[in-house]
Amino acid sequence: MTRRLIKEALIELMEDHEFSKITISEVCERADINRSTFYSHYRDTRDVLTDAEDDIIARLPKVDNSEENIRDAIKSVLSFIKENSELISIMVVKRKDDSFMQKLLSNVLARYEHLSKIKDEVMTRMAYTFCTSGIMGIIKVWIESDFAISLDSFTDIALSLAVKVTS
């Protein structure tokens, strides 16, 4: 419960402040806890942020990785992003660094690169890195546009790009 309060406080502060400028004192004040309670759970604000990022990744939908269901897999991840848009926006769009984006990319690569038709391991990794980076870029635009394109249309766009790059 306390860990959740601390993470929520940090994320709320990140809505209006650059992460590097947020202090432990501000987090404690927002979470209504004292510093010793904070330190009994975390070392610093970076530790809290890492825990919050790991929570998001753990909540990503688990999907069947068969080729027939790749559209459903992409759609379920995009649906998760849309349903959690406020949190994802703070963690991806409003941040100055891209460490969380890199964590997401690594997770996506680990889940889907085995579906590649490219036989060379290095080329597969390059193609999937390019693909996921591009898709994450357009996801940022999709979030910033307040989801101006429907989930189904955006899924088709992401799938089309993924197939072109990884086939």
PDB file of C-alpha atoms in Angstrom:
ATOM      1  CA  MET A   1       0.000   0.000   0.000  1.00  0.00           C
ATOM      2  CA  THR A   2       2.764   2.451   0.963  1.00  0.00           C
ATOM      3  CA  ARG A   3       4.805   1.588  -2.121  1.00  0.00           C
ATOM      4  CA  ARG A   4       1.761   2.227  -4.293  1.00  0.00           C
ATOM      5  CA  LEU A   5       1.174   5.621  -2.612  1.00  0.00           C
ATOM      6  CA  ILE A   6       4.791   6.593  -3.184  1.00  0.00           C
ATOM      7  CA  LYS A   7       4.652   5.581  -6.876  1.00  0.00           C
ATOM      8  CA  GLU A   8       1.373   7.424  -7.380  1.00  0.00           C
ATOM      9  CA  ALA A   9       2.816  10.527  -5.710  1.00  0.00           C
ATOM     10  CA  LEU A  10       5.864  10.456  -7.981  1.00  0.00           C
ATOM     11  CA  ILE A  11       3.760  10.006 -11.110  1.00  0.00           C
ATOM     12  CA  GLU A  12       1.447  12.848 -10.088  1.00  0.00           C
ATOM     13  CA  LEU A  13       4.464  15.095  -9.597  1.00  0.00           C
ATOM     14  CA  MET A  14       5.806  14.064 -12.999  1.00  0.00           C
ATOM     15  CA  GLU A  15       2.678  15.492 -14.627  1.00  0.00           C
ATOM     16  CA  ASP A  16       3.928  19.015 -13.937  1.00  0.00           C
ATOM     17  CA  HIS A  17       7.616  18.632 -13.127  1.00  0.00           C
ATOM     18  CA  GLU A  18      10.646  17.229 -14.877  1.00  0.00           C
ATOM     19  CA  PHE A  19      11.613  13.987 -13.143  1.00  0.00           C
ATOM     20  CA  SER A  20      15.164  15.141 -12.363  1.00  0.00           C
ATOM     21  CA  LYS A  21      13.768  18.118 -10.422  1.00  0.00           C
ATOM     22  CA  ILE A  22      11.487  16.065  -8.141  1.00  0.00           C
ATOM     23  CA  THR A  23      12.789  15.627  -4.609  1.00  0.00           C
ATOM     24  CA  ILE A  24      12.165  12.922  -2.061  1.00  0.00           C
ATOM     25  CA  SER A  25      10.647  15.580   0.190  1.00  0.00           C
ATOM     26  CA  GLU A  26       8.067  16.435  -2.486  1.00  0.00           C
ATOM     27  CA  VAL A  27       7.208  12.764  -2.955  1.00  0.00           C
ATOM     28  CA  CYS A  28       6.850  12.283   0.800  1.00  0.00           C
ATOM     29  CA  GLU A  29       4.656  15.347   1.120  1.00  0.00           C
ATOM     30  CA  ARG A  30       2.422  14.255  -1.776  1.00  0.00           C
ATOM     31  CA  ALA A  31       2.185  10.680  -0.446  1.00  0.00           C
ATOM     32  CA  ASP A  32       1.626  11.969   3.097  1.00  0.00           C
ATOM     33  CA  ILE A  33       4.461   9.900   4.548  1.00  0.00           C
ATOM     34  CA  ASN A  34       7.704  10.731   6.321  1.00  0.00           C
ATOM     35  CA  ARG A  35      11.185  10.309   4.889  1.00  0.00           C
ATOM     36  CA  SER A  36      12.006   7.281   7.030  1.00  0.00           C
ATOM     37  CA  THR A  37       8.956   5.507   5.582  1.00  0.00           C
ATOM     38  CA  PHE A  38      10.135   6.413   2.092  1.00  0.00           C
ATOM     39  CA  TYR A  39      13.619   5.042   2.779  1.00  0.00           C
ATOM     40  CA  SER A  40      12.215   1.831   4.208  1.00  0.00           C
ATOM     41  CA  HIS A  41      10.846   1.115   0.715  1.00  0.00           C
ATOM     42  CA  TYR A  42      13.133   2.924  -1.757  1.00  0.00           C
ATOM     43  CA  ARG A  43      16.666   4.285  -2.045  1.00  0.00           C
ATOM     44  CA  ASP A  44      15.783   7.345  -4.114  1.00  0.00           C
ATOM     45  CA  THR A  45      13.295   8.705  -6.665  1.00  0.00           C
ATOM     46  CA  ARG A  46      14.998   6.785  -9.501  1.00  0.00           C
ATOM     47  CA  ASP A  47      14.279   3.571  -7.578  1.00  0.00           C
ATOM     48  CA  VAL A  48      10.592   4.549  -7.338  1.00  0.00           C
ATOM     49  CA  LEU A  49      10.472   5.356 -11.041  1.00  0.00           C
ATOM     50  CA  THR A  50      12.047   2.027 -11.969  1.00  0.00           C
ATOM     51  CA  ASP A  51       9.469   0.218  -9.830  1.00  0.00           C
ATOM     52  CA  ALA A  52       6.628   2.160 -11.501  1.00  0.00           C
ATOM     53  CA  GLU A  53       8.019   1.331 -14.961  1.00  0.00           C
ATOM     54  CA  ASP A  54       8.300  -2.347 -14.064  1.00  0.00           C
ATOM     55  CA  ASP A  55       4.676  -2.304 -12.863  1.00  0.00           C
ATOM     56  CA  ILE A  56       3.508  -0.964 -16.225  1.00  0.00           C
ATOM     57  CA  ILE A  57       5.487  -3.541 -18.179  1.00  0.00           C
ATOM     58  CA  ALA A  58       4.181  -6.338 -15.953  1.00  0.00           C
ATOM     59  CA  ARG A  59       0.633  -5.183 -16.723  1.00  0.00           C
ATOM     60  CA  LEU A  60       1.136  -5.337 -20.498  1.00  0.00           C
ATOM     61  CA  PRO A  61      -1.309  -7.848 -21.930  1.00  0.00           C
ATOM     62  CA  LYS A  62      -0.084 -11.384 -22.317  1.00  0.00           C
ATOM     63  CA  VAL A  63      -0.963 -12.626 -25.765  1.00  0.00           C
ATOM     64  CA  ASP A  64      -0.623 -15.688 -27.948  1.00  0.00           C
ATOM     65  CA  ASN A  65       2.423 -15.070 -30.100  1.00  0.00           C
ATOM     66  CA  SER A  66       1.301 -17.105 -33.085  1.00  0.00           C
ATOM     67  CA  GLU A  67       1.435 -15.370 -36.440  1.00  0.00           C
ATOM     68  CA  GLU A  68      -2.333 -15.651 -36.889  1.00  0.00           C
ATOM     69  CA  ASN A  69      -2.893 -13.535 -33.796  1.00  0.00           C
ATOM     70  CA  ILE A  70      -0.263 -10.835 -34.346  1.00  0.00           C
ATOM     71  CA  ARG A  71      -2.962  -8.231 -35.120  1.00  0.00           C
ATOM     72  CA  ASP A  72      -4.768  -9.136 -31.905  1.00  0.00           C
ATOM     73  CA  ALA A  73      -1.467  -8.929 -30.036  1.00  0.00           C
ATOM     74  CA  ILE A  74      -0.721  -5.455 -31.396  1.00  0.00           C
ATOM     75  CA  LYS A  75      -4.287  -4.334 -30.776  1.00  0.00           C
ATOM     76  CA  SER A  76      -4.233  -5.546 -27.170  1.00  0.00           C
ATOM     77  CA  VAL A  77      -1.007  -3.629 -26.461  1.00  0.00           C
ATOM     78  CA  LEU A  78      -2.378  -0.494 -28.151  1.00  0.00           C
ATOM     79  CA  SER A  79      -5.652  -0.885 -26.239  1.00  0.00           C
ATOM     80  CA  PHE A  80      -3.670  -1.097 -22.997  1.00  0.00           C
ATOM     81  CA  ILE A  81      -1.834   2.103 -23.964  1.00  0.00           C
ATOM     82  CA  LYS A  82      -5.096   3.885 -24.733  1.00  0.00           C
ATOM     83  CA  GLU A  83      -6.785   2.688 -21.529  1.00  0.00           C
ATOM     84  CA  ASN A  84      -3.772   3.849 -19.518  1.00  0.00           C
ATOM     85  CA  SER A  85      -3.132   6.936 -21.623  1.00  0.00           C
ATOM     86  CA  GLU A  86      -2.635   9.363 -18.754  1.00  0.00           C
ATOM     87  CA  LEU A  87       0.021   7.181 -17.144  1.00  0.00           C
ATOM     88  CA  ILE A  88       1.680   6.266 -20.454  1.00  0.00           C
ATOM     89  CA  SER A  89       1.698   9.911 -21.487  1.00  0.00           C
ATOM     90  CA  ILE A  90       3.532  10.872 -18.314  1.00  0.00           C
ATOM     91  CA  MET A  91       5.985   7.997 -18.632  1.00  0.00           C
ATOM     92  CA  VAL A  92       6.638   8.299 -22.376  1.00  0.00           C
ATOM     93  CA  VAL A  93       5.610  11.677 -23.802  1.00  0.00           C
ATOM     94  CA  LYS A  94       6.373  14.115 -20.970  1.00  0.00           C
ATOM     95  CA  ARG A  95       9.737  12.649 -19.972  1.00  0.00           C
ATOM     96  CA  LYS A  96      12.987  14.148 -21.152  1.00  0.00           C
ATOM     97  CA  ASP A  97      14.816  10.817 -21.264  1.00  0.00           C
ATOM     98  CA  ASP A  98      13.793   7.716 -23.159  1.00  0.00           C
ATOM     99  CA  SER A  99      14.780   5.061 -20.616  1.00  0.00           C
ATOM    100  CA  PHE A 100      11.216   3.821 -20.206  1.00  0.00           C
ATOM    101  CA  MET A 101      10.769   3.761 -23.975  1.00  0.00           C
ATOM    102  CA  GLN A 102      13.899   1.617 -24.224  1.00  0.00           C
ATOM    103  CA  LYS A 103      12.526  -0.739 -21.575  1.00  0.00           C
ATOM    104  CA  LEU A 104       9.264  -1.043 -23.508  1.00  0.00           C
ATOM    105  CA  LEU A 105      11.135  -1.651 -26.750  1.00  0.00           C
ATOM    106  CA  SER A 106      13.218  -4.398 -25.184  1.00  0.00           C
ATOM    107  CA  ASN A 107      10.090  -6.042 -23.824  1.00  0.00           C
ATOM    108  CA  VAL A 108       8.331  -5.896 -27.191  1.00  0.00           C
ATOM    109  CA  LEU A 109      11.439  -7.241 -28.955  1.00  0.00           C
ATOM    110  CA  ALA A 110      11.675 -10.147 -26.546  1.00  0.00           C
ATOM    111  CA  ARG A 111       8.016 -11.034 -27.131  1.00  0.00           C
ATOM    112  CA  TYR A 112       7.831 -10.843 -30.919  1.00  0.00           C
ATOM    113  CA  GLU A 113      11.194 -11.107 -32.644  1.00  0.00           C
ATOM    114  CA  HIS A 114      10.856 -14.894 -32.984  1.00  0.00           C
ATOM    115  CA  LEU A 115       8.066 -14.256 -35.522  1.00  0.00           C
ATOM    116  CA  SER A 116      10.487 -12.645 -37.955  1.00  0.00           C
ATOM    117  CA  LYS A 117      10.937 -14.194 -41.367  1.00  0.00           C
ATOM    118  CA  ILE A 118      14.454 -12.765 -41.481  1.00  0.00           C
ATOM    119  CA  LYS A 119      16.867 -15.615 -40.783  1.00  0.00           C
ATOM    120  CA  ASP A 120      19.914 -13.626 -39.693  1.00  0.00           C
ATOM    121  CA  GLU A 121      19.783 -12.912 -35.936  1.00  0.00           C
ATOM    122  CA  VAL A 122      21.538  -9.525 -36.172  1.00  0.00           C
ATOM    123  CA  MET A 123      19.342  -8.411 -39.075  1.00  0.00           C
ATOM    124  CA  THR A 124      16.231  -9.549 -37.175  1.00  0.00           C
ATOM    125  CA  ARG A 125      17.260  -7.517 -34.143  1.00  0.00           C
ATOM    126  CA  MET A 126      17.950  -4.466 -36.315  1.00  0.00           C
ATOM    127  CA  ALA A 127      14.626  -4.787 -38.130  1.00  0.00           C
ATOM    128  CA  TYR A 128      12.664  -5.176 -34.901  1.00  0.00           C
ATOM    129  CA  THR A 129      14.503  -2.328 -33.224  1.00  0.00           C
ATOM    130  CA  PHE A 130      13.736  -0.097 -36.196  1.00  0.00           C
ATOM    131  CA  CYS A 131      10.131  -1.266 -36.289  1.00  0.00           C
ATOM    132  CA  THR A 132       9.393  -0.895 -32.585  1.00  0.00           C
ATOM    133  CA  SER A 133      11.163   2.462 -32.391  1.00  0.00           C
ATOM    134  CA  GLY A 134       9.051   3.738 -35.285  1.00  0.00           C
ATOM    135  CA  ILE A 135       5.845   2.378 -33.818  1.00  0.00           C
ATOM    136  CA  MET A 136       6.668   3.892 -30.427  1.00  0.00           C
ATOM    137  CA  GLY A 137       7.247   7.198 -32.219  1.00  0.00           C
ATOM    138  CA  ILE A 138       3.828   7.110 -33.857  1.00  0.00           C
ATOM    139  CA  ILE A 139       2.289   5.996 -30.554  1.00  0.00           C
ATOM    140  CA  LYS A 140       3.611   9.243 -29.045  1.00  0.00           C
ATOM    141  CA  VAL A 141       1.905  11.196 -31.830  1.00  0.00           C
ATOM    142  CA  TRP A 142      -1.284   9.150 -31.334  1.00  0.00           C
ATOM    143  CA  ILE A 143      -1.303   9.952 -27.608  1.00  0.00           C
ATOM    144  CA  GLU A 144      -0.516  13.638 -28.213  1.00  0.00           C
ATOM    145  CA  SER A 145      -3.372  13.824 -30.751  1.00  0.00           C
ATOM    146  CA  ASP A 146      -5.712  12.504 -28.040  1.00  0.00           C
ATOM    147  CA  PHE A 147      -6.192   9.310 -30.046  1.00  0.00           C
ATOM    148  CA  ALA A 148      -7.484  11.069 -33.166  1.00  0.00           C
ATOM    149  CA  ILE A 149      -7.261   7.768 -35.081  1.00  0.00           C
ATOM    150  CA  SER A 150      -9.434   4.875 -33.950  1.00  0.00           C
ATOM    151  CA  LEU A 151      -7.836   1.903 -32.203  1.00  0.00           C
ATOM    152  CA  ASP A 152      -8.643  -0.388 -35.137  1.00  0.00           C
ATOM    153  CA  SER A 153      -7.202   2.005 -37.723  1.00  0.00           C
ATOM    154  CA  PHE A 154      -4.099   2.616 -35.656  1.00  0.00           C
ATOM    155  CA  THR A 155      -3.656  -1.134 -35.165  1.00  0.00           C
ATOM    156  CA  ASP A 156      -3.790  -1.590 -38.945  1.00  0.00           C
ATOM    157  CA  ILE A 157      -1.167   1.132 -39.428  1.00  0.00           C
ATOM    158  CA  ALA A 158       1.152  -0.389 -36.800  1.00  0.00           C
ATOM    159  CA  LEU A 159       0.660  -3.889 -38.208  1.00  0.00           C
ATOM    160  CA  SER A 160       1.318  -2.725 -41.758  1.00  0.00           C
ATOM    161  CA  LEU A 161       4.563  -1.055 -40.699  1.00  0.00           C
ATOM    162  CA  ALA A 162       5.623  -4.091 -38.654  1.00  0.00           C
ATOM    163  CA  VAL A 163       4.987  -6.498 -41.533  1.00  0.00           C
ATOM    164  CA  LYS A 164       6.867  -4.323 -44.050  1.00  0.00           C
ATOM    165  CA  VAL A 165       9.929  -4.011 -41.856  1.00  0.00           C
ATOM    166  CA  THR A 166      10.117  -7.536 -40.463  1.00  0.00           C
ATOM    167  CA  SER A 167       9.162  -9.635 -43.483  1.00  0.00           C
TER     168      SER A 167
END
